Tab-separated table of C-alpha atoms and ligand atoms in Angstrom:
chain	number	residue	atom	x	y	z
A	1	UNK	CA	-14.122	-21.502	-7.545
A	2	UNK	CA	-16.720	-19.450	-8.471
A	3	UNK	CA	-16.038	-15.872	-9.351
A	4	UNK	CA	-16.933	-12.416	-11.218
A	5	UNK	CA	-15.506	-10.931	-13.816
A	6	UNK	CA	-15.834	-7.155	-14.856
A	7	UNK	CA	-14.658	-6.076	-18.934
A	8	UNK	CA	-15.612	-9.497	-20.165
A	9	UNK	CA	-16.461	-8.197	-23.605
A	10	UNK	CA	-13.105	-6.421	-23.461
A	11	UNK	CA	-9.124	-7.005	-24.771
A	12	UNK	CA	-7.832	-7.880	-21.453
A	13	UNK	CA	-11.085	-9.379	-19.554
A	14	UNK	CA	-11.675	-11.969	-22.851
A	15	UNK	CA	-8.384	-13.203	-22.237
A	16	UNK	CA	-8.855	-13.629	-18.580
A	17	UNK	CA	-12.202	-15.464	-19.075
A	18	UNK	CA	-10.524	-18.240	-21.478
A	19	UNK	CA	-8.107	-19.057	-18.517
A	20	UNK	CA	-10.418	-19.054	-15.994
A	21	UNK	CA	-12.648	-21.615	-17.852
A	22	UNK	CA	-9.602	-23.592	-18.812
A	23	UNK	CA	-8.519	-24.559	-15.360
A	24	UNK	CA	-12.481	-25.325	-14.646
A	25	UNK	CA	-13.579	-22.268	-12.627
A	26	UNK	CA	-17.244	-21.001	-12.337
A	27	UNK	CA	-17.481	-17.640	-14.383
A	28	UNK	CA	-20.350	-15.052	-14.386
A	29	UNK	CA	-19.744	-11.677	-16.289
A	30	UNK	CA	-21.135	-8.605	-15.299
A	31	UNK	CA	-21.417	-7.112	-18.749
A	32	UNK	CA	-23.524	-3.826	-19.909
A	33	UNK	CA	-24.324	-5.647	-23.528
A	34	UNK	CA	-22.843	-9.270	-24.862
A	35	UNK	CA	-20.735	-9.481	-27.670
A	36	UNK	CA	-19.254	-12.015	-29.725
A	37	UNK	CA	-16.368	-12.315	-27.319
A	38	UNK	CA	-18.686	-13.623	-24.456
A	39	UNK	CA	-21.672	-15.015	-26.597
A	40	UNK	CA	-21.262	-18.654	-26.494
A	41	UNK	CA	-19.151	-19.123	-23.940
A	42	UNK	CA	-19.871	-21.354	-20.752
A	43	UNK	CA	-20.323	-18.482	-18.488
A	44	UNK	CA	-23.002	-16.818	-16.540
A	45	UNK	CA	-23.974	-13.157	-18.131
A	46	UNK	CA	-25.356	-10.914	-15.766
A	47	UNK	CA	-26.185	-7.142	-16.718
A	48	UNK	CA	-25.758	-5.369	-13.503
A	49	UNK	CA	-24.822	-1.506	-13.390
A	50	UNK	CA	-21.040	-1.702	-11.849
A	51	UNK	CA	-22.075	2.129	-11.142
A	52	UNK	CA	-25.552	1.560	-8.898
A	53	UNK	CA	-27.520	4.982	-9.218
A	54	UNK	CA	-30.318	4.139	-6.549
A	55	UNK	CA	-31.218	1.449	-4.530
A	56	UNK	CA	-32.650	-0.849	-6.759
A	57	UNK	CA	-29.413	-1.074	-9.166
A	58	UNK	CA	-27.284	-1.311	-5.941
A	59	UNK	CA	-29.807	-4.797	-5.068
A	60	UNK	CA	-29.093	-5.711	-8.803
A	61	UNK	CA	-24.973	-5.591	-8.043
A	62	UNK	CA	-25.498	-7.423	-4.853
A	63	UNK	CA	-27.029	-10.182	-6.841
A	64	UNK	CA	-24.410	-9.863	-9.486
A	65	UNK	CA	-21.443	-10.138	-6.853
A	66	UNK	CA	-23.399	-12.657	-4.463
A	67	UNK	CA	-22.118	-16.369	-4.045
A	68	UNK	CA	-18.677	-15.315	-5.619
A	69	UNK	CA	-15.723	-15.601	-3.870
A	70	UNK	CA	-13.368	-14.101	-5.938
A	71	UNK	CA	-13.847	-10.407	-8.274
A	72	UNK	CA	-11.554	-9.870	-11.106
A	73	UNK	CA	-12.563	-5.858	-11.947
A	74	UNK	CA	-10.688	-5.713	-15.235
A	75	UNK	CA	-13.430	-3.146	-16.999
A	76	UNK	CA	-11.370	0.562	-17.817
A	77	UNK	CA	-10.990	2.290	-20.803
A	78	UNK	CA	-8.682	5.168	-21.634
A	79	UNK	CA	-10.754	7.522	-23.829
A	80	UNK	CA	-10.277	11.120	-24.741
A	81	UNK	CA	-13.354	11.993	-26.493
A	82	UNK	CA	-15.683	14.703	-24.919
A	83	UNK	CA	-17.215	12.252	-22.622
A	84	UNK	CA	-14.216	10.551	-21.532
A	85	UNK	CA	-13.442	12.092	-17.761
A	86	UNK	CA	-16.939	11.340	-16.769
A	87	UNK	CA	-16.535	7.710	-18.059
A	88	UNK	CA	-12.722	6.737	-16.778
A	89	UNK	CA	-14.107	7.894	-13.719
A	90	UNK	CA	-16.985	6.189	-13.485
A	91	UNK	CA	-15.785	2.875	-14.245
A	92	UNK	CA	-12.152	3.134	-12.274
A	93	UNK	CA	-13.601	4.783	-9.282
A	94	UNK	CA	-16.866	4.644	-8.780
A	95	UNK	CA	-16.846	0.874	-10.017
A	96	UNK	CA	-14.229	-0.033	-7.848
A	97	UNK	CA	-16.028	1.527	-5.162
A	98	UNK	CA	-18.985	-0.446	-5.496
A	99	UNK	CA	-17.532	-3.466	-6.054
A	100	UNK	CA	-15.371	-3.333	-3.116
A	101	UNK	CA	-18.442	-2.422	-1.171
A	102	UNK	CA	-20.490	-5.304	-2.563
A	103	UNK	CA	-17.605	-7.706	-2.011
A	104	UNK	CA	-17.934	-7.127	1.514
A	105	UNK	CA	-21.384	-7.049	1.599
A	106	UNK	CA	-21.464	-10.693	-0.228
A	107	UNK	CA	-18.143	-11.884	1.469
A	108	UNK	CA	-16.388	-12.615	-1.616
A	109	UNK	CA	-12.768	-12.727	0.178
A	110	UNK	CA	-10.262	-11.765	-2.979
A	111	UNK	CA	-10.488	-8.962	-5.588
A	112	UNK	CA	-8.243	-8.885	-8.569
A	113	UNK	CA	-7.866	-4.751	-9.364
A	114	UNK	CA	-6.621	-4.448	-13.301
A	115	UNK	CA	-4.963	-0.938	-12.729
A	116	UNK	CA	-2.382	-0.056	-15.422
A	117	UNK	CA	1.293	0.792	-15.457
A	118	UNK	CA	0.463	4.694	-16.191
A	119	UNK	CA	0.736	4.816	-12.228
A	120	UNK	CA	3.920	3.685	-11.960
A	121	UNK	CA	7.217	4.984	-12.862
A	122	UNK	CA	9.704	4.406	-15.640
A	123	UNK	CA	13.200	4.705	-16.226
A	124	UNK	CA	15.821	3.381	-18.685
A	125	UNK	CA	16.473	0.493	-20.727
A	126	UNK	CA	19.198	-0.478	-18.513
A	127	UNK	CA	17.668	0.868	-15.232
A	128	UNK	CA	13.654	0.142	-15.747
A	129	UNK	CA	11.539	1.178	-13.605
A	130	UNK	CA	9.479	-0.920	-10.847
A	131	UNK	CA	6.147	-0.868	-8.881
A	132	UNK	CA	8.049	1.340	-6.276
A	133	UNK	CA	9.502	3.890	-8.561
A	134	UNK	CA	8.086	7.064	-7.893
A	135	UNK	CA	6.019	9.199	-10.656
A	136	UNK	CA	5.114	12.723	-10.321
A	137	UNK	CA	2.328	13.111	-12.709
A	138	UNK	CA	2.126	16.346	-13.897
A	139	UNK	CA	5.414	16.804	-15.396
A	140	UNK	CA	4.952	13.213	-17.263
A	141	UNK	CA	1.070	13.345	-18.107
A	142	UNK	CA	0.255	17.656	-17.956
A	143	UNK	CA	-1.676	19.121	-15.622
A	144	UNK	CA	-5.064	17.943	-17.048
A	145	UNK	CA	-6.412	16.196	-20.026
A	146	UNK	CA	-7.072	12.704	-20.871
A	147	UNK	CA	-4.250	10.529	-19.910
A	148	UNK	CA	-3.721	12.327	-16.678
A	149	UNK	CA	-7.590	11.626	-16.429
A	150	UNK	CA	-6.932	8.100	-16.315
A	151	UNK	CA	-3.692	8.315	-14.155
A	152	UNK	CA	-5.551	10.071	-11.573
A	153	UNK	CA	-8.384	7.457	-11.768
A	154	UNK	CA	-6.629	4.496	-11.938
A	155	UNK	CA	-4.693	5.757	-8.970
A	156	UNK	CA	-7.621	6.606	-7.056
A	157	UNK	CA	-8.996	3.060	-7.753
A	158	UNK	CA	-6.149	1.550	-6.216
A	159	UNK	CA	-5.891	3.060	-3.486
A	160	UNK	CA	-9.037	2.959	-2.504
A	161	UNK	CA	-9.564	-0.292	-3.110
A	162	UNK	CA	-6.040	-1.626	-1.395
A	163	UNK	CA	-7.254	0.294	1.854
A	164	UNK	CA	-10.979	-0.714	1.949
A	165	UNK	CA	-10.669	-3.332	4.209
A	166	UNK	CA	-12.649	-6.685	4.455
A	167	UNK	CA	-11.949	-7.880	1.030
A	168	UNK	CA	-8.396	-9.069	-0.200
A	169	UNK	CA	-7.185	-6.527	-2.832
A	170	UNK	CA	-4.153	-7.445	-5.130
A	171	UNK	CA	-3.467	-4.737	-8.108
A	172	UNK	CA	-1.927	-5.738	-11.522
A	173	UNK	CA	-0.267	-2.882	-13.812
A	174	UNK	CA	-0.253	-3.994	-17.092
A	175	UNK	CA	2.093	-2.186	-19.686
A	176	UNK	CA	1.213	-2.715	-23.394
A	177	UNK	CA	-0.822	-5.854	-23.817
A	178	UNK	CA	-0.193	-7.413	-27.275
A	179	UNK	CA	-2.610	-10.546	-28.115
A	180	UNK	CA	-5.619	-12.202	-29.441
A	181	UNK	CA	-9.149	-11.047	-28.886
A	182	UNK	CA	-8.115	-7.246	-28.936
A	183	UNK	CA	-12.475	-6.650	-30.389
A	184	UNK	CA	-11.957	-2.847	-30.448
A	185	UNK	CA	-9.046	-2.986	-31.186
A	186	UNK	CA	-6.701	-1.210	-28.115
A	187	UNK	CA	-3.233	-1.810	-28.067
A	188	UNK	CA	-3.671	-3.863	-31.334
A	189	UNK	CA	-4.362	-1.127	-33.496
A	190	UNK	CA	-1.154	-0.155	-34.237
A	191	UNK	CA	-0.540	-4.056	-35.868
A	192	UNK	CA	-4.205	-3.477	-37.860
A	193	UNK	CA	-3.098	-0.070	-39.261
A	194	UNK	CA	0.600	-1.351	-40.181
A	195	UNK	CA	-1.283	-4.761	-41.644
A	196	UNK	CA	-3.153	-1.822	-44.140
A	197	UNK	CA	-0.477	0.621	-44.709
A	198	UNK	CA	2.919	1.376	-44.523
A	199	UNK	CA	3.598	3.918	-41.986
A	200	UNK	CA	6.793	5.512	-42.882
A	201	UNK	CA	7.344	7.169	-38.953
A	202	UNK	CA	8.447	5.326	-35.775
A	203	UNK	CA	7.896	7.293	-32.598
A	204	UNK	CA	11.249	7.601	-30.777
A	205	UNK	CA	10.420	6.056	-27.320
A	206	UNK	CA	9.916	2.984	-26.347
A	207	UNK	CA	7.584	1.219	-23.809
A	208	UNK	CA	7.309	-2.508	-22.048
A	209	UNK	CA	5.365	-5.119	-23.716
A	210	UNK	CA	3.207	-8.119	-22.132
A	211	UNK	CA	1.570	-11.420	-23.929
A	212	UNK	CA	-1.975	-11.276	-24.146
A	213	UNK	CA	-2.361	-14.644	-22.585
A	214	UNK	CA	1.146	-13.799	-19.763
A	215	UNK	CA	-1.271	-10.900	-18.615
A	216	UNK	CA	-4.465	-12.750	-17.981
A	217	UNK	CA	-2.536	-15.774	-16.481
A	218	UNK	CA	-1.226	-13.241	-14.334
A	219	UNK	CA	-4.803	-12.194	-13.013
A	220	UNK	CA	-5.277	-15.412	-12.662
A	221	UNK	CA	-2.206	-15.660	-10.286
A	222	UNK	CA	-2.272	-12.663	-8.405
A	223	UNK	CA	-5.866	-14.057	-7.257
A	224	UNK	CA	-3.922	-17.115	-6.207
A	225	UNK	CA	-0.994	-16.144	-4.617
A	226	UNK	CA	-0.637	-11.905	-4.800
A	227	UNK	CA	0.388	-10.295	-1.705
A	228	UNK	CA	-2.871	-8.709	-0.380
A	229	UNK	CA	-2.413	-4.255	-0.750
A	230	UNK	CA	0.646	-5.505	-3.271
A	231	UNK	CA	1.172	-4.092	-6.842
A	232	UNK	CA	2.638	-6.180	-9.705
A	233	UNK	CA	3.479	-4.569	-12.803
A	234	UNK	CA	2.790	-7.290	-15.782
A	235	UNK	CA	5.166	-6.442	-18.335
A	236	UNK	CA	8.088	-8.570	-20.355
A	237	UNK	CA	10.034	-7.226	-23.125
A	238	UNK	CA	11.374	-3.331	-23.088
A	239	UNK	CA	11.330	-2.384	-26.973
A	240	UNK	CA	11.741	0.679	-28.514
A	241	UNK	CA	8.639	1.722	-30.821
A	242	UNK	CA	10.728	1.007	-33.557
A	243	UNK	CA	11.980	-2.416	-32.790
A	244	UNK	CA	8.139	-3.156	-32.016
A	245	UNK	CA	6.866	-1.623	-35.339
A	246	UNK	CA	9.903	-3.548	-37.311
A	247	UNK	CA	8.562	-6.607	-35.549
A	248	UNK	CA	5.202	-6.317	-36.656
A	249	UNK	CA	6.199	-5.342	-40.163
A	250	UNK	CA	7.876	-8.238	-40.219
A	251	UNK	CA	5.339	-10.388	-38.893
A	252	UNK	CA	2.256	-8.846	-40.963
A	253	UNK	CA	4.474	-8.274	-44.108
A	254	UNK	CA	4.706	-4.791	-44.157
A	255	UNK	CA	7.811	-2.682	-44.994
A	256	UNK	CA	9.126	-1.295	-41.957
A	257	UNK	CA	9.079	1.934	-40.997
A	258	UNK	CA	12.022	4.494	-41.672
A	259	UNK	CA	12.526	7.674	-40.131
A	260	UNK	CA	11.970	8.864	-37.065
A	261	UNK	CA	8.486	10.898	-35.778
A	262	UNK	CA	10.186	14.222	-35.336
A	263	UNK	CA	8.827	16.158	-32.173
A	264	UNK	CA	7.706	19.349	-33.979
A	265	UNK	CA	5.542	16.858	-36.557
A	266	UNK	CA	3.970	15.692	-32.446
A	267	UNK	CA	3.585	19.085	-31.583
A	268	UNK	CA	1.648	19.942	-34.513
A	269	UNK	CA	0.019	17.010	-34.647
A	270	UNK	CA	-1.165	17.249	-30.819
A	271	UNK	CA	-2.816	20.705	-31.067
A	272	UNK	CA	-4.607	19.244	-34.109
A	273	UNK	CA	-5.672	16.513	-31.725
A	274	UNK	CA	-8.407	17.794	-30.534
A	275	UNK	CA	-9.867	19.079	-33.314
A	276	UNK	CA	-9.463	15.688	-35.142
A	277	UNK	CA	-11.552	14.705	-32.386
A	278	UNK	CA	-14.236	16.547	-33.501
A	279	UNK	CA	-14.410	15.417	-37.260
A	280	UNK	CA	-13.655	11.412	-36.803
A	281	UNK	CA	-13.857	10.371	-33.488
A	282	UNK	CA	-14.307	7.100	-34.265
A	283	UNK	CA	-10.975	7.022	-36.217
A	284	UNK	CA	-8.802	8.409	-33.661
A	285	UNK	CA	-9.568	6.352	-30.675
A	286	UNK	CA	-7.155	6.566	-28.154
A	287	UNK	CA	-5.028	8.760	-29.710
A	288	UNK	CA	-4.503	12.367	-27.562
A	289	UNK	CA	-1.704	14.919	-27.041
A	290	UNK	CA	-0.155	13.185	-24.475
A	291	UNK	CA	-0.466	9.875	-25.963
A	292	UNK	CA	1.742	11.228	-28.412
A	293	UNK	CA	4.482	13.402	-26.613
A	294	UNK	CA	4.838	9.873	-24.437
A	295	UNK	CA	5.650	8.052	-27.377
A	296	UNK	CA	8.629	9.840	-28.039
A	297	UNK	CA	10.083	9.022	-24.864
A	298	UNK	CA	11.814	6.043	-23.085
A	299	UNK	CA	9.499	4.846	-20.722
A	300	UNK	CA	10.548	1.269	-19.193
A	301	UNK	CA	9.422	-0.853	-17.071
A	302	UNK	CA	10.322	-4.556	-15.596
A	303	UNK	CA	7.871	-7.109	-14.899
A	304	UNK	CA	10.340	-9.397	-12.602
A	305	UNK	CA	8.131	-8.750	-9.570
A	306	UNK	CA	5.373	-10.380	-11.378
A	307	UNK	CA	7.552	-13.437	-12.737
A	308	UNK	CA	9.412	-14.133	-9.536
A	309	UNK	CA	6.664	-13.939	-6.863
A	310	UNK	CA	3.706	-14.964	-8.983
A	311	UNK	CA	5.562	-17.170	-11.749
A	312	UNK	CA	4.181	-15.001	-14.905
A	313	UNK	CA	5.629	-16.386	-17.471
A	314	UNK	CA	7.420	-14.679	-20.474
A	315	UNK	CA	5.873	-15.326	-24.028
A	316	UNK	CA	8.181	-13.627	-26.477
A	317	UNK	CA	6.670	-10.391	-28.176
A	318	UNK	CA	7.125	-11.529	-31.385
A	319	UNK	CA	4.595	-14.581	-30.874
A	320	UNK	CA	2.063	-12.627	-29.335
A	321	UNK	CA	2.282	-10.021	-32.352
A	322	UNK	CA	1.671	-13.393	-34.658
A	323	UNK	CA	-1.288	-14.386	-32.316
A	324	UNK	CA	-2.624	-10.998	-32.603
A	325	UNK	CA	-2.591	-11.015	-36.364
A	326	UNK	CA	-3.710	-14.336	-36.332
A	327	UNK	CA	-6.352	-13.529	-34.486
A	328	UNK	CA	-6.914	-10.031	-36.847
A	329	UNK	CA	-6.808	-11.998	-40.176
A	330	UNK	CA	-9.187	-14.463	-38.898
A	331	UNK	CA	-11.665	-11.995	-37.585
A	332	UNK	CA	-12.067	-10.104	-40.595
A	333	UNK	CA	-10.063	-6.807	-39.834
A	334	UNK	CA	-7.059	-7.090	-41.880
B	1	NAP	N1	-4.946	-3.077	-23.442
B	1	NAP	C1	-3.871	-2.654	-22.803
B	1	NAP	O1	-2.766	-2.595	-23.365
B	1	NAP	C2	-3.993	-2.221	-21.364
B	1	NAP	C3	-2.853	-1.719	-20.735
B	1	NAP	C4	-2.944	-1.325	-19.400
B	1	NAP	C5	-4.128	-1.451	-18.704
B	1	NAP	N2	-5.223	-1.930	-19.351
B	1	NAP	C6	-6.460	-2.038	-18.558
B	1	NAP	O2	-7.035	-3.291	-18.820
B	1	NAP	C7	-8.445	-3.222	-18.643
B	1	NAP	C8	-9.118	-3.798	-19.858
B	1	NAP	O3	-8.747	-3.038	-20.992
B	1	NAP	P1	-8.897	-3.611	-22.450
B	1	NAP	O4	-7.649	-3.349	-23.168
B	1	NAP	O5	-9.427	-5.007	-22.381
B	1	NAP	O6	-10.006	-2.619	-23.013
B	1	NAP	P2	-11.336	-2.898	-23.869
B	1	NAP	O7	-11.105	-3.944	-24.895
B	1	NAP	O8	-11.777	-1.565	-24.293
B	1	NAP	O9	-12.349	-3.482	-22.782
B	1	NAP	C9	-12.880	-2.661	-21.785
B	1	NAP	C10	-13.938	-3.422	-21.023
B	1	NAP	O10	-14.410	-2.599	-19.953
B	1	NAP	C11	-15.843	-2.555	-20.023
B	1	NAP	N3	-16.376	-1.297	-19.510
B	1	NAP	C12	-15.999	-0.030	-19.816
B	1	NAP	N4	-16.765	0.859	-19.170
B	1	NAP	C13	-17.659	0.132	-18.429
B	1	NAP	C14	-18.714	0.483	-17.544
B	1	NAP	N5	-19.023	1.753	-17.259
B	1	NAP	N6	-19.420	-0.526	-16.978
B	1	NAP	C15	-19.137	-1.802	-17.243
B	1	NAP	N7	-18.144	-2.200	-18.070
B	1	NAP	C16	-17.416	-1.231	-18.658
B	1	NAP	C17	-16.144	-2.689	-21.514
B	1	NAP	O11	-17.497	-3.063	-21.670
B	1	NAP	P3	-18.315	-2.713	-23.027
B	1	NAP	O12	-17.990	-3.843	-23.983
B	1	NAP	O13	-19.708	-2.689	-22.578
B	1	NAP	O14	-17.804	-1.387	-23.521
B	1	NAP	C18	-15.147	-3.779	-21.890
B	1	NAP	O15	-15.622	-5.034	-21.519
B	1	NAP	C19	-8.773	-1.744	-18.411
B	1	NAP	O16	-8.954	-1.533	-17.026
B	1	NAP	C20	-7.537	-1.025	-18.916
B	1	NAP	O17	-7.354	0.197	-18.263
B	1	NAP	C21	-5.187	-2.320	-20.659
């Protein structure tokens, strides 16, 4: 099968490439630059604009889109730096847009939407939440700011994608993606920084974590067999922050951490956020107010939807933390 893939020189989309080339399909990646990640790979680069300004860009994402019959669109980021609105939205909704429309144009049939779970609701350990739980986001992500930026846009995506019409849609909601290949790093930065320091505090939530390589084999899945307009949250193993980060110190041989991040240390810290911003962005990516407060809750989620109707399977955590810091060790940043 021949098919697209958006974020190719990302976490997530490297990890989806390997499996697609491993069971023999035709890849081309729309990327904005190469990297390492995509480099010397077996796969078609192509270096349309997923945001067409005029109509010369919106030929070049024709081209980019034409003769594929199925679009995995698993470029996103979540960034809170000055710039960040105008990018999430961008990429989540004006990306999806145009790919949707180009599908159609092209008559690729199937499109693979990487949303995220920040769209769907939690609950507890013992009563997680699923793709139908409801979520009121202002209470749980503020008013404004970064990560209700990125709710809002990955919402938006979906839905606009899931009611476009013409092209199969299937959303996938990953949680907190723990693997190899993590370039920037995302989600692995909290192993890199524990691999270099010990880090005494443990935020007091807890969150769902999903394999790497369980997350892209789920793409991979949903193409095949997801319910078209469905959601499926990819997710495995419900750990508090500290189990995770006692799991990694273990892992990375760190000592673990030992007291608990307490909230007034996150309040202070978030108002500081933003000005921390401002002197080293670089160092602080990801990181926001919200991104904090959120830590210090419970915020569960099950994957079973995605195991029993698509057959994702269920890598423990602890081997994708090892892969991770395999792959970190190898790769120069630990
Ligand atoms: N990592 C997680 O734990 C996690 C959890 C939930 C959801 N997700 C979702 O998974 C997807 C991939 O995330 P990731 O973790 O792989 O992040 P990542 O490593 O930062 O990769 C992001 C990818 O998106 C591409 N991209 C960003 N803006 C773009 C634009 N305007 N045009 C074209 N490409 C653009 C990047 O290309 P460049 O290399 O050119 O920047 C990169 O290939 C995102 O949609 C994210 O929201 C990730």
């Amino acid at each position: 099968m021949q098919v697209l893939v958006t974020g190719a020189t990302g976490f997530l989309g490297a990890n989806v490439v390997r499996h697609l080339l491993a069971r023999g399909d035709r890849v081309r990646c729309l990327v904005r630059k190469p990297n390492a990640l995509v480099q010397d790979l077996p796969v078609e680069l192509v270096s349309a604009p997923l945001v067409p300004r005029d109509q010369g860009e919106l030929q070049e994402l024709l081209r980019a889109v034409d003769g594929c019959e199925g679009i995995y669109h698993v470029a996103g980021l979540f960034d809170p730096g000055p710039e960040g609105a105008r990018a999430m939205r961008d990429v989540h909704v004006f990306g999806t847009r145009a790919l949707c429309d180009a599908a159609v144009r092209t008559g690729a049939r199937r499109m693979v939407l990487c949303s995220s779970s920040v769209t769907v609701g939690f609950g507890s350990r013992e009563q997680p939440g699923d793709e139908d739980t409801a979520l009121d986001p202002t209470p749980v992500y503020g008013a404004t700011g970064a990560l209700r930026c990125y709710h809002d846009t990955k919402a938006q995506a979906e839905q606009l994608a899931t009611g476009w019409g013409g092209v199969e849609v299937v959303v996938v909601n990953p949680d907190f993606v723990v693997g190899a290949w993590d370039v920037k790093p995302t989600s692995g930065q909290m192993i890199v920084r524990m691999s270099r320091r010990w880090m005494p505090f443990y935020p007091r939530g807890g969150k769902c974590f999903v394999d790497a390589d369980d997350a892209a084999a789920a793409h991979l899945l949903a193409m095949d067999r997801g319910r078209p307009g469905r959601r499926y949250l990819l997710g495995n193993e419900n750990l508090s922050y500290r189990e995770f980060m006692d799991l990694v110190a273990e892992v990375v041989g760190q000592r673990p951490p030992a007291l608990p991040l307490p909230d007034v240390a996150v309040h202070l810290a978030s108002e500081l956020v933003p000005l921390a911003h401002r002197l080293a962005p670089d160092r602080l990516q990801g990181l926001d107010a919200q991104v904090l407060r959120a830590m210090q809750q419970d915020r569960y989620r099950s994957g079973r939807r995605a195991r029993d109707e698509l057959g994702m399977p269920a890598t423990p955590i602890r081997t994708s933390v090892e892969k991770a810091w395999q792959w970190f060790r190898d790769h120069g940043y630990c």
